[in-house]
């Protein structure tokens, strides 16, 4: 191998070939970078849309949960009133039974 003509090319030709390879590699790298950037941008846009839709869904879920909570609280209040009324009726029934038993014992 001749040091003045490596691979059969002049030094200027070798520099030109290496420069051309470098330019092509830079172009390929830039093209891949732009494609990746565009792909990532599209992915982030879709992700943003999905997050916005999830936020709307979560708002609806929270509204439904608030409604269920209010309904449950209302049902609990009604149940407490019914229990109190039942307890009063139980006391009245016990008094009536006691009165009937006392009256029945008086007749004997």
PDB file of C-alpha atoms in Angstrom:
ATOM      1  CA  UNK A   1       0.000   0.000   0.000  1.00  0.00           C
ATOM      2  CA  UNK A   2       1.381   3.329  -1.059  1.00  0.00           C
ATOM      3  CA  UNK A   3       1.227   6.034   1.617  1.00  0.00           C
ATOM      4  CA  UNK A   4       0.747   8.712  -0.997  1.00  0.00           C
ATOM      5  CA  UNK A   5      -2.180   6.880  -2.639  1.00  0.00           C
ATOM      6  CA  UNK A   6      -4.019   4.771  -0.002  1.00  0.00           C
ATOM      7  CA  UNK A   7      -6.611   2.432  -1.537  1.00  0.00           C
ATOM      8  CA  UNK A   8      -5.673   3.829  -4.899  1.00  0.00           C
ATOM      9  CA  UNK A   9      -7.116   7.281  -4.218  1.00  0.00           C
ATOM     10  CA  UNK A  10      -5.480  10.651  -3.751  1.00  0.00           C
ATOM     11  CA  UNK A  11      -5.733  12.234  -0.339  1.00  0.00           C
ATOM     12  CA  UNK A  12      -8.191  14.806  -1.677  1.00  0.00           C
ATOM     13  CA  UNK A  13     -10.409  12.037  -3.054  1.00  0.00           C
ATOM     14  CA  UNK A  14     -10.331  10.196   0.293  1.00  0.00           C
ATOM     15  CA  UNK A  15     -11.278  13.377   2.144  1.00  0.00           C
ATOM     16  CA  UNK A  16     -14.136  13.907  -0.321  1.00  0.00           C
ATOM     17  CA  UNK A  17     -15.379  10.316   0.147  1.00  0.00           C
ATOM     18  CA  UNK A  18     -15.202  10.568   3.957  1.00  0.00           C
ATOM     19  CA  UNK A  19     -16.969  13.953   3.804  1.00  0.00           C
ATOM     20  CA  UNK A  20     -19.677  12.506   1.556  1.00  0.00           C
ATOM     21  CA  UNK A  21     -20.168   9.574   3.938  1.00  0.00           C
ATOM     22  CA  UNK A  22     -20.374  12.022   6.845  1.00  0.00           C
ATOM     23  CA  UNK A  23     -22.957  14.171   5.034  1.00  0.00           C
ATOM     24  CA  UNK A  24     -25.068  11.099   4.157  1.00  0.00           C
ATOM     25  CA  UNK A  25     -24.877   9.826   7.741  1.00  0.00           C
ATOM     26  CA  UNK A  26     -25.856  13.263   9.074  1.00  0.00           C
ATOM     27  CA  UNK A  27     -28.796  13.393   6.654  1.00  0.00           C
ATOM     28  CA  UNK A  28     -29.944   9.911   7.723  1.00  0.00           C
ATOM     29  CA  UNK A  29     -29.580  10.816  11.403  1.00  0.00           C
ATOM     30  CA  UNK A  30     -31.506  14.068  10.903  1.00  0.00           C
ATOM     31  CA  UNK A  31     -34.214  12.260   8.953  1.00  0.00           C
ATOM     32  CA  UNK A  32     -34.572   9.629  11.690  1.00  0.00           C
ATOM     33  CA  UNK A  33     -34.618  12.350  14.356  1.00  0.00           C
ATOM     34  CA  UNK A  34     -37.371  14.284  12.571  1.00  0.00           C
ATOM     35  CA  UNK A  35     -39.398  11.106  12.035  1.00  0.00           C
ATOM     36  CA  UNK A  36     -39.005  10.173  15.699  1.00  0.00           C
ATOM     37  CA  UNK A  37     -39.914  13.704  16.758  1.00  0.00           C
ATOM     38  CA  UNK A  38     -43.047  13.697  14.585  1.00  0.00           C
ATOM     39  CA  UNK A  39     -43.987  10.251  15.882  1.00  0.00           C
ATOM     40  CA  UNK A  40     -43.476  11.356  19.498  1.00  0.00           C
ATOM     41  CA  UNK A  41     -45.499  14.505  18.875  1.00  0.00           C
ATOM     42  CA  UNK A  42     -48.366  12.425  17.497  1.00  0.00           C
ATOM     43  CA  UNK A  43     -48.115  10.074  20.477  1.00  0.00           C
ATOM     44  CA  UNK A  44     -48.171  12.998  22.926  1.00  0.00           C
ATOM     45  CA  UNK A  45     -51.150  14.515  21.123  1.00  0.00           C
ATOM     46  CA  UNK A  46     -53.029  11.212  21.410  1.00  0.00           C
ATOM     47  CA  UNK A  47     -51.947  10.934  25.036  1.00  0.00           C
ATOM     48  CA  UNK A  48     -53.199  14.460  25.700  1.00  0.00           C
ATOM     49  CA  UNK A  49     -56.548  13.611  24.112  1.00  0.00           C
ATOM     50  CA  UNK A  50     -56.783  10.448  26.205  1.00  0.00           C
ATOM     51  CA  UNK A  51     -55.998  12.375  29.386  1.00  0.00           C
ATOM     52  CA  UNK A  52     -58.624  14.997  28.538  1.00  0.00           C
ATOM     53  CA  UNK A  53     -61.201  12.261  27.952  1.00  0.00           C
ATOM     54  CA  UNK A  54     -60.167  10.589  31.223  1.00  0.00           C
ATOM     55  CA  UNK A  55     -60.633  13.916  33.036  1.00  0.00           C
ATOM     56  CA  UNK A  56     -64.143  14.278  31.604  1.00  0.00           C
ATOM     57  CA  UNK A  57     -64.952  10.712  32.628  1.00  0.00           C
ATOM     58  CA  UNK A  58     -63.587  11.281  36.131  1.00  0.00           C
ATOM     59  CA  UNK A  59     -65.743  14.396  36.492  1.00  0.00           C
ATOM     60  CA  UNK A  60     -68.803  12.334  35.567  1.00  0.00           C
ATOM     61  CA  UNK A  61     -67.769   9.579  37.997  1.00  0.00           C
ATOM     62  CA  UNK A  62     -67.306  12.122  40.789  1.00  0.00           C
ATOM     63  CA  UNK A  63     -70.732  13.601  40.070  1.00  0.00           C
ATOM     64  CA  UNK A  64     -72.288  10.113  40.161  1.00  0.00           C
ATOM     65  CA  UNK A  65     -70.500   9.327  43.431  1.00  0.00           C
ATOM     66  CA  UNK A  66     -71.677  12.608  44.961  1.00  0.00           C
ATOM     67  CA  UNK A  67     -75.234  11.779  43.912  1.00  0.00           C
ATOM     68  CA  UNK A  68     -74.952   8.279  45.385  1.00  0.00           C
ATOM     69  CA  UNK A  69     -73.541   9.723  48.604  1.00  0.00           C
ATOM     70  CA  UNK A  70     -76.447  12.165  48.885  1.00  0.00           C
ATOM     71  CA  UNK A  71     -78.937   9.366  48.198  1.00  0.00           C
ATOM     72  CA  UNK A  72     -77.280   7.172  50.829  1.00  0.00           C
ATOM     73  CA  UNK A  73     -77.347   9.970  53.399  1.00  0.00           C
ATOM     74  CA  UNK A  74     -81.038  10.562  52.649  1.00  0.00           C
ATOM     75  CA  UNK A  75     -81.749   6.837  52.960  1.00  0.00           C
ATOM     76  CA  UNK A  76     -79.856   6.683  56.256  1.00  0.00           C
ATOM     77  CA  UNK A  77     -81.874   9.598  57.655  1.00  0.00           C
ATOM     78  CA  UNK A  78     -85.134   7.903  56.609  1.00  0.00           C
ATOM     79  CA  UNK A  79     -83.957   4.615  58.123  1.00  0.00           C
ATOM     80  CA  UNK A  80     -83.057   6.345  61.398  1.00  0.00           C
ATOM     81  CA  UNK A  81     -86.512   7.945  61.530  1.00  0.00           C
ATOM     82  CA  UNK A  82     -88.158   4.593  60.808  1.00  0.00           C
ATOM     83  CA  UNK A  83     -86.092   2.911  63.545  1.00  0.00           C
ATOM     84  CA  UNK A  84     -87.069   5.622  66.015  1.00  0.00           C
ATOM     85  CA  UNK A  85     -90.747   5.229  65.072  1.00  0.00           C
ATOM     86  CA  UNK A  86     -90.468   1.438  65.367  1.00  0.00           C
ATOM     87  CA  UNK A  87     -88.889   1.791  68.813  1.00  0.00           C
ATOM     88  CA  UNK A  88     -91.767   4.053  69.903  1.00  0.00           C
ATOM     89  CA  UNK A  89     -94.302   1.544  68.577  1.00  0.00           C
ATOM     90  CA  UNK A  90     -92.503  -1.285  70.378  1.00  0.00           C
ATOM     91  CA  UNK A  91     -92.719   0.660  73.643  1.00  0.00           C
ATOM     92  CA  UNK A  92     -96.420   1.390  73.048  1.00  0.00           C
ATOM     93  CA  UNK A  93     -97.073  -2.267  72.204  1.00  0.00           C
ATOM     94  CA  UNK A  94     -95.304  -3.373  75.368  1.00  0.00           C
ATOM     95  CA  UNK A  95     -97.457  -0.973  77.421  1.00  0.00           C
ATOM     96  CA  UNK A  96    -100.622  -2.261  75.740  1.00  0.00           C
ATOM     97  CA  UNK A  97     -99.585  -5.865  76.365  1.00  0.00           C
ATOM     98  CA  UNK A  98     -98.803  -5.004  79.964  1.00  0.00           C
ATOM     99  CA  UNK A  99    -102.186  -3.284  80.311  1.00  0.00           C
ATOM    100  CA  UNK A 100    -103.991  -6.272  78.762  1.00  0.00           C
ATOM    101  CA  UNK A 101    -102.154  -8.694  81.039  1.00  0.00           C
ATOM    102  CA  UNK A 102    -102.971  -6.581  84.103  1.00  0.00           C
ATOM    103  CA  UNK A 103    -106.636  -6.323  83.076  1.00  0.00           C
ATOM    104  CA  UNK A 104    -106.711 -10.081  82.402  1.00  0.00           C
ATOM    105  CA  UNK A 105    -105.299 -10.802  85.859  1.00  0.00           C
ATOM    106  CA  UNK A 106    -107.929  -8.527  87.444  1.00  0.00           C
ATOM    107  CA  UNK A 107    -110.747 -10.556  85.837  1.00  0.00           C
ATOM    108  CA  UNK A 108    -109.501 -13.820  87.293  1.00  0.00           C
TER     109      UNK A 108
END
